[in-house]
PDB file of C-alpha atoms in Angstrom:
ATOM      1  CA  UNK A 487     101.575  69.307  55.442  1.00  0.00           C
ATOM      2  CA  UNK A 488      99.937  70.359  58.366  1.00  0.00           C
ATOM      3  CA  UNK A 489     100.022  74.699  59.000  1.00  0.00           C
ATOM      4  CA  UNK A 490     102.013  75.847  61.703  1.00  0.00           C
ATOM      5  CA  UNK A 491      99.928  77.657  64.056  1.00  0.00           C
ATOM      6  CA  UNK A 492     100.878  81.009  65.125  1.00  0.00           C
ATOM      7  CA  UNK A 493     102.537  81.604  68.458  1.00  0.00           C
ATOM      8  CA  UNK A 494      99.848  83.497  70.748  1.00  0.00           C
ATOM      9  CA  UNK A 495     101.866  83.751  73.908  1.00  0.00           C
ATOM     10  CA  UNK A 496     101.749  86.687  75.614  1.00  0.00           C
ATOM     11  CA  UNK A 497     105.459  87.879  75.084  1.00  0.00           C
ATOM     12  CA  UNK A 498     104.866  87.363  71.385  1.00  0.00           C
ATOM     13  CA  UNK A 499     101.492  89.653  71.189  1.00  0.00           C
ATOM     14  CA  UNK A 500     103.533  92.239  72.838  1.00  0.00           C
ATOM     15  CA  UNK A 501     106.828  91.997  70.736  1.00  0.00           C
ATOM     16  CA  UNK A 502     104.703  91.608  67.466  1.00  0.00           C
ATOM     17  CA  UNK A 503     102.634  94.177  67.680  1.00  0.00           C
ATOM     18  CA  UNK A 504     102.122  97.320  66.047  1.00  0.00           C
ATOM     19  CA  UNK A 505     104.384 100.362  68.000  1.00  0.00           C
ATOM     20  CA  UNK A 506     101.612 102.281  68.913  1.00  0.00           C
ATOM     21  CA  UNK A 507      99.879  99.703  70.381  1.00  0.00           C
ATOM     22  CA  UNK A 508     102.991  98.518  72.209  1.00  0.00           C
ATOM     23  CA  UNK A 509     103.525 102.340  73.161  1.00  0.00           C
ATOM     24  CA  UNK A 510     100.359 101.539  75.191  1.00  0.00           C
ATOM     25  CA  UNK A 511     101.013  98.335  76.536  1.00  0.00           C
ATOM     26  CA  UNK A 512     103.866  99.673  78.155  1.00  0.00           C
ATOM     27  CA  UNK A 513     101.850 102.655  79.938  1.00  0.00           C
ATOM     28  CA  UNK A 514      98.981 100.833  81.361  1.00  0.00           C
ATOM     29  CA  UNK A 515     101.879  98.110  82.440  1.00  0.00           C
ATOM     30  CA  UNK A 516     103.343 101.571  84.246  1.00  0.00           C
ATOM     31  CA  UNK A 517      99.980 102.091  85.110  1.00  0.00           C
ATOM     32  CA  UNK A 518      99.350  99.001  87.043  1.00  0.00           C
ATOM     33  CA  UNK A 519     102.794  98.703  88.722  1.00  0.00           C
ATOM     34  CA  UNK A 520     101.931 102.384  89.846  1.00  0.00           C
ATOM     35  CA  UNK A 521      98.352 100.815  91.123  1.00  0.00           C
ATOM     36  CA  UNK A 522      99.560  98.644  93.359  1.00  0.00           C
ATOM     37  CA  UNK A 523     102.398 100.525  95.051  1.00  0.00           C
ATOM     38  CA  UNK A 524      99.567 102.973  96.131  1.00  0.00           C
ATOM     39  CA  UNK A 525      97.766 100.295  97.277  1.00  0.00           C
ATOM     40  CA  UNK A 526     100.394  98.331  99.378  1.00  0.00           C
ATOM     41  CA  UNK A 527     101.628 102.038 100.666  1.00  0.00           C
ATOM     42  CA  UNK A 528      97.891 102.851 101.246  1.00  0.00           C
ATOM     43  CA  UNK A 529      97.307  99.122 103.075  1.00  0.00           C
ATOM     44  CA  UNK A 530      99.997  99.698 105.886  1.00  0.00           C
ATOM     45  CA  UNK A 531      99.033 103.374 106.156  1.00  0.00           C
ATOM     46  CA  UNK A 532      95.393 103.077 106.863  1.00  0.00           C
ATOM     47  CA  UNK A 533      96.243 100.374 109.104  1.00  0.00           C
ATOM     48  CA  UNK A 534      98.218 102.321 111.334  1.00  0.00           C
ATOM     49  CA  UNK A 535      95.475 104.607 111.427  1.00  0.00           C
ATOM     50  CA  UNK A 536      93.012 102.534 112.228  1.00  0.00           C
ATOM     51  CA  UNK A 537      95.188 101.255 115.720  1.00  0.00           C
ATOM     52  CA  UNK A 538      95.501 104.838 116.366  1.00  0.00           C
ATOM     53  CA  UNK A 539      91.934 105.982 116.567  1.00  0.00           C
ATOM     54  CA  UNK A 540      91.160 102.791 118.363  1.00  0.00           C
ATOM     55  CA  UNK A 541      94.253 104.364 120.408  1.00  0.00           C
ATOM     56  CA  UNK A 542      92.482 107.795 120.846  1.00  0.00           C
ATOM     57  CA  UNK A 543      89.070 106.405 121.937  1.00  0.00           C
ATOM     58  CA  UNK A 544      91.291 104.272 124.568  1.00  0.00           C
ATOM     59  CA  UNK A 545      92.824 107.703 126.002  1.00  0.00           C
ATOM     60  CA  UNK A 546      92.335 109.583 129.256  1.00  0.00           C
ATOM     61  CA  UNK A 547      92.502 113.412 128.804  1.00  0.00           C
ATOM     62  CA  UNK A 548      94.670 114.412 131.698  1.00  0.00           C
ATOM     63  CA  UNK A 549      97.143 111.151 129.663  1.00  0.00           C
ATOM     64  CA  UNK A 550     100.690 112.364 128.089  1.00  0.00           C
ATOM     65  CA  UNK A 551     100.032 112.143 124.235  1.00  0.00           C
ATOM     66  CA  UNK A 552     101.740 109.411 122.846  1.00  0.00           C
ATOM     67  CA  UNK A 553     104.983 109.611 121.552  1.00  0.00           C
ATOM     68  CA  UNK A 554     105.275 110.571 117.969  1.00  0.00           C
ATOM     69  CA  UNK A 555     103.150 112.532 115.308  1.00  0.00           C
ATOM     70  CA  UNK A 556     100.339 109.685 114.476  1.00  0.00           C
ATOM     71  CA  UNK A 557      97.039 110.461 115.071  1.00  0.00           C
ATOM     72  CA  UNK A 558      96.373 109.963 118.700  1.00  0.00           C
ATOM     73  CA  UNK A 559      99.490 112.219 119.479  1.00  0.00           C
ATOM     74  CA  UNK A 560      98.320 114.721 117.559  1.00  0.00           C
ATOM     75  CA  UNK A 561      94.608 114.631 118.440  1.00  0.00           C
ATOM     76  CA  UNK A 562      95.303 114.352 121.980  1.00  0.00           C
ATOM     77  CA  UNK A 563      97.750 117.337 121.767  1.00  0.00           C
ATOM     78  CA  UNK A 564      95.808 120.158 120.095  1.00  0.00           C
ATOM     79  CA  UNK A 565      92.886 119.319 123.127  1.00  0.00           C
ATOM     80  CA  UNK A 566      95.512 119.745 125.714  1.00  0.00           C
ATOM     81  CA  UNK A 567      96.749 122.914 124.410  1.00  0.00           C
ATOM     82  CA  UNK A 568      93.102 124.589 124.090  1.00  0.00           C
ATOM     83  CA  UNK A 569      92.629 123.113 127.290  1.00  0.00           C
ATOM     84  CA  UNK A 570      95.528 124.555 128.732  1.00  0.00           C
ATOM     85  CA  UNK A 571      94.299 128.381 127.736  1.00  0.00           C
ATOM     86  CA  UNK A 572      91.271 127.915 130.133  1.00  0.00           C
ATOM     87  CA  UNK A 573      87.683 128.476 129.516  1.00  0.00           C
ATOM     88  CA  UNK A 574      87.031 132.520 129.109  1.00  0.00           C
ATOM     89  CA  UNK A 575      85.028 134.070 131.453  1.00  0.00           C
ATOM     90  CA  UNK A 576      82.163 135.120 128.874  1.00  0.00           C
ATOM     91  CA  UNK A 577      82.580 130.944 127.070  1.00  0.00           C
ATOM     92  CA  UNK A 578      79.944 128.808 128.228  1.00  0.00           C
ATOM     93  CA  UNK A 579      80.438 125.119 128.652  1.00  0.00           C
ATOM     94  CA  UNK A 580      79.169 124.423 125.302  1.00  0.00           C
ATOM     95  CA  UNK A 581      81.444 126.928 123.668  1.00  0.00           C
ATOM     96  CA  UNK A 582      84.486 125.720 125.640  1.00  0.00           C
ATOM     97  CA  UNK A 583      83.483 121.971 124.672  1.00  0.00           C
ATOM     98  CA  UNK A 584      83.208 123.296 120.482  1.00  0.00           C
ATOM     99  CA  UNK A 585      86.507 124.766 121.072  1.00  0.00           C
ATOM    100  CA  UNK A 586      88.299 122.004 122.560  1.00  0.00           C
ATOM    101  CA  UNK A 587      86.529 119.925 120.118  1.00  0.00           C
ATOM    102  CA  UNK A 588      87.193 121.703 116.831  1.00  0.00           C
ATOM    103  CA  UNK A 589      90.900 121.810 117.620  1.00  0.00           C
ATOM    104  CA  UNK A 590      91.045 118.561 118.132  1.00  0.00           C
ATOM    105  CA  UNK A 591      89.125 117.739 114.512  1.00  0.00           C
ATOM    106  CA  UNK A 592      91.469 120.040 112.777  1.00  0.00           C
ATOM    107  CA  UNK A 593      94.013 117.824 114.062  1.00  0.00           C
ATOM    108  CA  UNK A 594      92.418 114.497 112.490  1.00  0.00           C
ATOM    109  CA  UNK A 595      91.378 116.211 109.861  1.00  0.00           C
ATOM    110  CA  UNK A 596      95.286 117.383 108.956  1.00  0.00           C
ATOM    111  CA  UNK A 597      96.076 114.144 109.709  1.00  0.00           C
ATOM    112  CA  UNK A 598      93.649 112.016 108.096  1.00  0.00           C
ATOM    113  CA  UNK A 599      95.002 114.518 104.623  1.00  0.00           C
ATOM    114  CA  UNK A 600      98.484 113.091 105.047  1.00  0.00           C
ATOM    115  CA  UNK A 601      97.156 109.454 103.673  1.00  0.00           C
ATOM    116  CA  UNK A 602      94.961 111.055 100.669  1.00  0.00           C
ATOM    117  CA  UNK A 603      97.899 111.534  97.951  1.00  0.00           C
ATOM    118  CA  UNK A 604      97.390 108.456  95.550  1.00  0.00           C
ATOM    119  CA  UNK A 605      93.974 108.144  95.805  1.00  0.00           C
ATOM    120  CA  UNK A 606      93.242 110.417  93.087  1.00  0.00           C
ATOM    121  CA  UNK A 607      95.706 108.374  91.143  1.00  0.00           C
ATOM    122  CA  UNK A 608      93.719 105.502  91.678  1.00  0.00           C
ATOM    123  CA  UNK A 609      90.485 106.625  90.250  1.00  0.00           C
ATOM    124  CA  UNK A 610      92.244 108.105  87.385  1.00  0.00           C
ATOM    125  CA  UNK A 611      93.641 104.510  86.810  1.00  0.00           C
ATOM    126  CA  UNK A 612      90.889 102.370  87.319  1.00  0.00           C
ATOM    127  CA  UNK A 613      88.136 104.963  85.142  1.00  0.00           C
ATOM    128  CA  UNK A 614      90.812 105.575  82.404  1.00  0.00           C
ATOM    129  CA  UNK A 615      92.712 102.522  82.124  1.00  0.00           C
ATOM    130  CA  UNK A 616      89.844 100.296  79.921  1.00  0.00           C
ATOM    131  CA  UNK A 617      89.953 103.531  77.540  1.00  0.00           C
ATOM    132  CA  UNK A 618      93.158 103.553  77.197  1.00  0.00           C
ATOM    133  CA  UNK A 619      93.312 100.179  76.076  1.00  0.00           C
ATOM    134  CA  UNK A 620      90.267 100.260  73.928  1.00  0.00           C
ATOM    135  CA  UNK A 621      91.950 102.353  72.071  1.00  0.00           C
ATOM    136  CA  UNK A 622      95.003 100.161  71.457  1.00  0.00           C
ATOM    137  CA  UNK A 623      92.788  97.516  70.536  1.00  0.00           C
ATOM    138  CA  UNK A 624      90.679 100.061  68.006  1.00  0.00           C
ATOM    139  CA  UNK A 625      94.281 101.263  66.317  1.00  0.00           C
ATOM    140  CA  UNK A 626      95.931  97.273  66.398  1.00  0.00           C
ATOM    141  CA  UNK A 627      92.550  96.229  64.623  1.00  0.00           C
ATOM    142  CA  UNK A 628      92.794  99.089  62.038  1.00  0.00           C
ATOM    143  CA  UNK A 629      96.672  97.975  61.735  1.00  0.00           C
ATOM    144  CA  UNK A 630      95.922  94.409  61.142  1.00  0.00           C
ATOM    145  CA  UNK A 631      93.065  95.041  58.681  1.00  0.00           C
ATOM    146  CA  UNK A 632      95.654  97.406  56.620  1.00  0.00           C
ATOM    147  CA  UNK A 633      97.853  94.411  56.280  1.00  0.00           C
ATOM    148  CA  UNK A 634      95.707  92.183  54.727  1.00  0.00           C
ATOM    149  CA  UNK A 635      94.317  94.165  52.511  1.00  0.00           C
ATOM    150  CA  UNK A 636      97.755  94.599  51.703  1.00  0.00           C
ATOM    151  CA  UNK A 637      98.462  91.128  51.365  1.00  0.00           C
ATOM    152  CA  UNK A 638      95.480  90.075  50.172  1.00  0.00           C
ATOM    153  CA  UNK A 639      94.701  86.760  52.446  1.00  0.00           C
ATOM    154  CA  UNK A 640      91.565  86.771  55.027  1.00  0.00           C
ATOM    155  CA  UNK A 641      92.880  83.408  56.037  1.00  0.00           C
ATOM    156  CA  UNK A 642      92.593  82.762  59.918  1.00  0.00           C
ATOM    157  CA  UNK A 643      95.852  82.134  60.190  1.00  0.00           C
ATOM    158  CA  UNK A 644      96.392  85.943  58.917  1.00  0.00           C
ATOM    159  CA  UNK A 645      94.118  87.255  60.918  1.00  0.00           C
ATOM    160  CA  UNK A 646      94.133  85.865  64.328  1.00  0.00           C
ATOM    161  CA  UNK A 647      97.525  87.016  65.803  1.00  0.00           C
ATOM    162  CA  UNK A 648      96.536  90.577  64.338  1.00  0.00           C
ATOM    163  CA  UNK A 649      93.414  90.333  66.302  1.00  0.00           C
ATOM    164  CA  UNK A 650      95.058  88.935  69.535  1.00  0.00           C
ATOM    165  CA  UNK A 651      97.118  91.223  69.735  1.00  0.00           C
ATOM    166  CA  UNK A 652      94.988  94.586  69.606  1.00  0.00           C
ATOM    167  CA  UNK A 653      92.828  92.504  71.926  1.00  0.00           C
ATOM    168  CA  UNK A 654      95.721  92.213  74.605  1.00  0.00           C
ATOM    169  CA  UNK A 655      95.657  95.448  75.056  1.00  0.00           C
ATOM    170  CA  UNK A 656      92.615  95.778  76.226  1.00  0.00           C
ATOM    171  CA  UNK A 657      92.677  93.101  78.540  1.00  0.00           C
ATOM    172  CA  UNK A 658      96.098  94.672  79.773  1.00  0.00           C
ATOM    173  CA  UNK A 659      93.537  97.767  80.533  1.00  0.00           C
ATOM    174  CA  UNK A 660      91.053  95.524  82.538  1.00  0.00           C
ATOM    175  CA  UNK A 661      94.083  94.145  84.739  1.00  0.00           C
ATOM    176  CA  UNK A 662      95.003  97.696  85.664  1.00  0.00           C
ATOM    177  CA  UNK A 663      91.440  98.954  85.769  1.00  0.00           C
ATOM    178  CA  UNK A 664      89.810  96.258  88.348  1.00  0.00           C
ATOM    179  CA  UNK A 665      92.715  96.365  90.878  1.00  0.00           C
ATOM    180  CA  UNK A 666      92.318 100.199  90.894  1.00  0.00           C
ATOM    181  CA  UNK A 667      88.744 100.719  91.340  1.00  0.00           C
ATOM    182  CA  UNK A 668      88.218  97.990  94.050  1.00  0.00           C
ATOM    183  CA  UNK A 669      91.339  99.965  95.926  1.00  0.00           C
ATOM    184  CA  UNK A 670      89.882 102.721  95.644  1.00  0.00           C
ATOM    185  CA  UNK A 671      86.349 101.854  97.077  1.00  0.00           C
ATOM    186  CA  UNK A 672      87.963  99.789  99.978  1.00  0.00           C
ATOM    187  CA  UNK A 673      90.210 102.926 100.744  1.00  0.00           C
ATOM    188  CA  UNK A 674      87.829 105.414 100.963  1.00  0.00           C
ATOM    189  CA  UNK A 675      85.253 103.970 102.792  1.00  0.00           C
ATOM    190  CA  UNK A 676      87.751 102.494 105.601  1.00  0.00           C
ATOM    191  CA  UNK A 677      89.500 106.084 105.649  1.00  0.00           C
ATOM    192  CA  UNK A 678      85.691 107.180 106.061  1.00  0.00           C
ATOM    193  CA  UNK A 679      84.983 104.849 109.039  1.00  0.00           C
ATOM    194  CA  UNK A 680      88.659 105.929 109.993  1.00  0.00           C
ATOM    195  CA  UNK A 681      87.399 109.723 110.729  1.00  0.00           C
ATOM    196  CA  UNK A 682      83.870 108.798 112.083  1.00  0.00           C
ATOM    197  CA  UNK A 683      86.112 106.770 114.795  1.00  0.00           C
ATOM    198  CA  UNK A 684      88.367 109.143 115.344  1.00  0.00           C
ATOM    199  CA  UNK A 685      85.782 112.238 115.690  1.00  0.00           C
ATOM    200  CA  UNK A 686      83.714 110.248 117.940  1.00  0.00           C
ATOM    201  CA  UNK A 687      86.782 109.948 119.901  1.00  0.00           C
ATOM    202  CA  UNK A 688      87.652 113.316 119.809  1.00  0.00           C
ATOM    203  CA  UNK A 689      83.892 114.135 120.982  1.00  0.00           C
ATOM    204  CA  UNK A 690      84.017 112.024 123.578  1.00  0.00           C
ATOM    205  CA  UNK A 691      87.682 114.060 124.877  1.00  0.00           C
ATOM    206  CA  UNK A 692      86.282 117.386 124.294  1.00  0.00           C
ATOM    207  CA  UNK A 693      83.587 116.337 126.858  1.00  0.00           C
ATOM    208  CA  UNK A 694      85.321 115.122 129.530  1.00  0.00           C
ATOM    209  CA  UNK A 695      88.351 117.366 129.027  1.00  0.00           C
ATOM    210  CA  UNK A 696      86.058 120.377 129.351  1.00  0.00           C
ATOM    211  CA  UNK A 697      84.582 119.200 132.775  1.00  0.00           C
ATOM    212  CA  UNK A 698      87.840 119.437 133.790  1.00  0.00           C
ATOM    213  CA  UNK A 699      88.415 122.964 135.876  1.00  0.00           C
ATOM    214  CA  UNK A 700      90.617 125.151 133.886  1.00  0.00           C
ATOM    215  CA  UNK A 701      92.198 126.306 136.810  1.00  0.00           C
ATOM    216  CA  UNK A 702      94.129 122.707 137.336  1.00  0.00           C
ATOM    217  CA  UNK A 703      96.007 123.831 133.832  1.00  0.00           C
ATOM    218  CA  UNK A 704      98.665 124.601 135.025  1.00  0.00           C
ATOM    219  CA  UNK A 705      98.770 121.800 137.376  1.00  0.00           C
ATOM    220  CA  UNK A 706      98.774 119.283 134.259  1.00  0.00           C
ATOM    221  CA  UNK A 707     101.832 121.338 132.629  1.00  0.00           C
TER     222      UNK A 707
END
């Protein structure tokens, strides 16, 4: 009569296995849904950011600021409104330029903050997540050697869906784990070129906004 070999599928591993180790599966499965909302949130955000410095390096400095509170809006606005003070009569150039300029990277820089939440999140995910299924794998392999010492049978067939299933939940880790940390590269360094744009931009305002006599202020109101 020919053994019946043990079911394997992934439902099964999950449904069969010790409650600990389930008790994990079911976090890093939390773990990885969490994962890639950030990432589809973080996708669309940093997108619009990127068409909005591309907007700011586009804009004139006498322009209306766009409509809205994105980044160009923003940017634009805080430049204008130093602008619109006028250049004190004991501020040289230069220090009328850093002015205008370092209002307008306070702006980016409160802006660029706005698309930072989740981040963190991610890193935590993607350095804690093979841990955290390492050691479901370490407690499901200390379960399944319990149980046959208890029953006394190293058979394959006794062992295997033991192993498997401690195993899963380490691969379970790796799924949430890889997504994570490639996210998390990619979205830092395009929220870094992000900033660099945007501050060149902003540079690049300050200049010709502060070659601008202060006296037609009030002409631009």
């Amino acid at each position: 009569m020919t053994p019946i070999a043990p079911d394997l599928s992934p439902i099964t591993l999950v449904l069969q296995a010790d409650p600990v180790v389930q008790g994990v599966m079911a976090l890093l499965l939390l773990a990885s849904l969490a994962c890639w909302a950030i990432i589809i949130e973080k996708a669309v955000t940093l997108r619009g950011l990127a068409r909005q410095a591309r907007l700011l390096a586009e804009e004139r400095p006498d322009a209306a600021p766009p409509a809205g509170e994105g980044l160009a809006a923003a940017t634009l606005r805080a430049g204008q409104a130093e602008w619109r003070e006028g250049r004190d009569p004991a501020e040289t150039a230069g220090e009328f330029r850093g002015r205008l300029e370092h209002a307008m990277r306070a702006a980016i820089a409160a802006t660029l903050r706005q698309a930072e939440p989740g981040l963190p999140l991610l890193a935590t995910i993607g350095s804690v997540s093979p841990f955290v299924g390492l050691f479901g794998t370490v407690w499901g392999i200390m379960h399944s050697f319990a149980g046959i010492a208890a029953r006394q049978d190293t058979s394959l067939a006794t062992v295997a869906p033991g192993i498997a299933e401690a195993l899963f939940a380490t691969a379970i880790g790796l799924v949430a784990a890889i997504p994570a940390t490639i996210a998390y590269n990619r979205c830092t360094t395009r929220l870094h070129r992000i900033r660099q744009e945007a501050l060149a931009a902003a540079g690049a305002l300050a200049l010709r906004l502060s070659r601008r006599p202060a006296r037609l202020a009030a002409a631009a109101e």
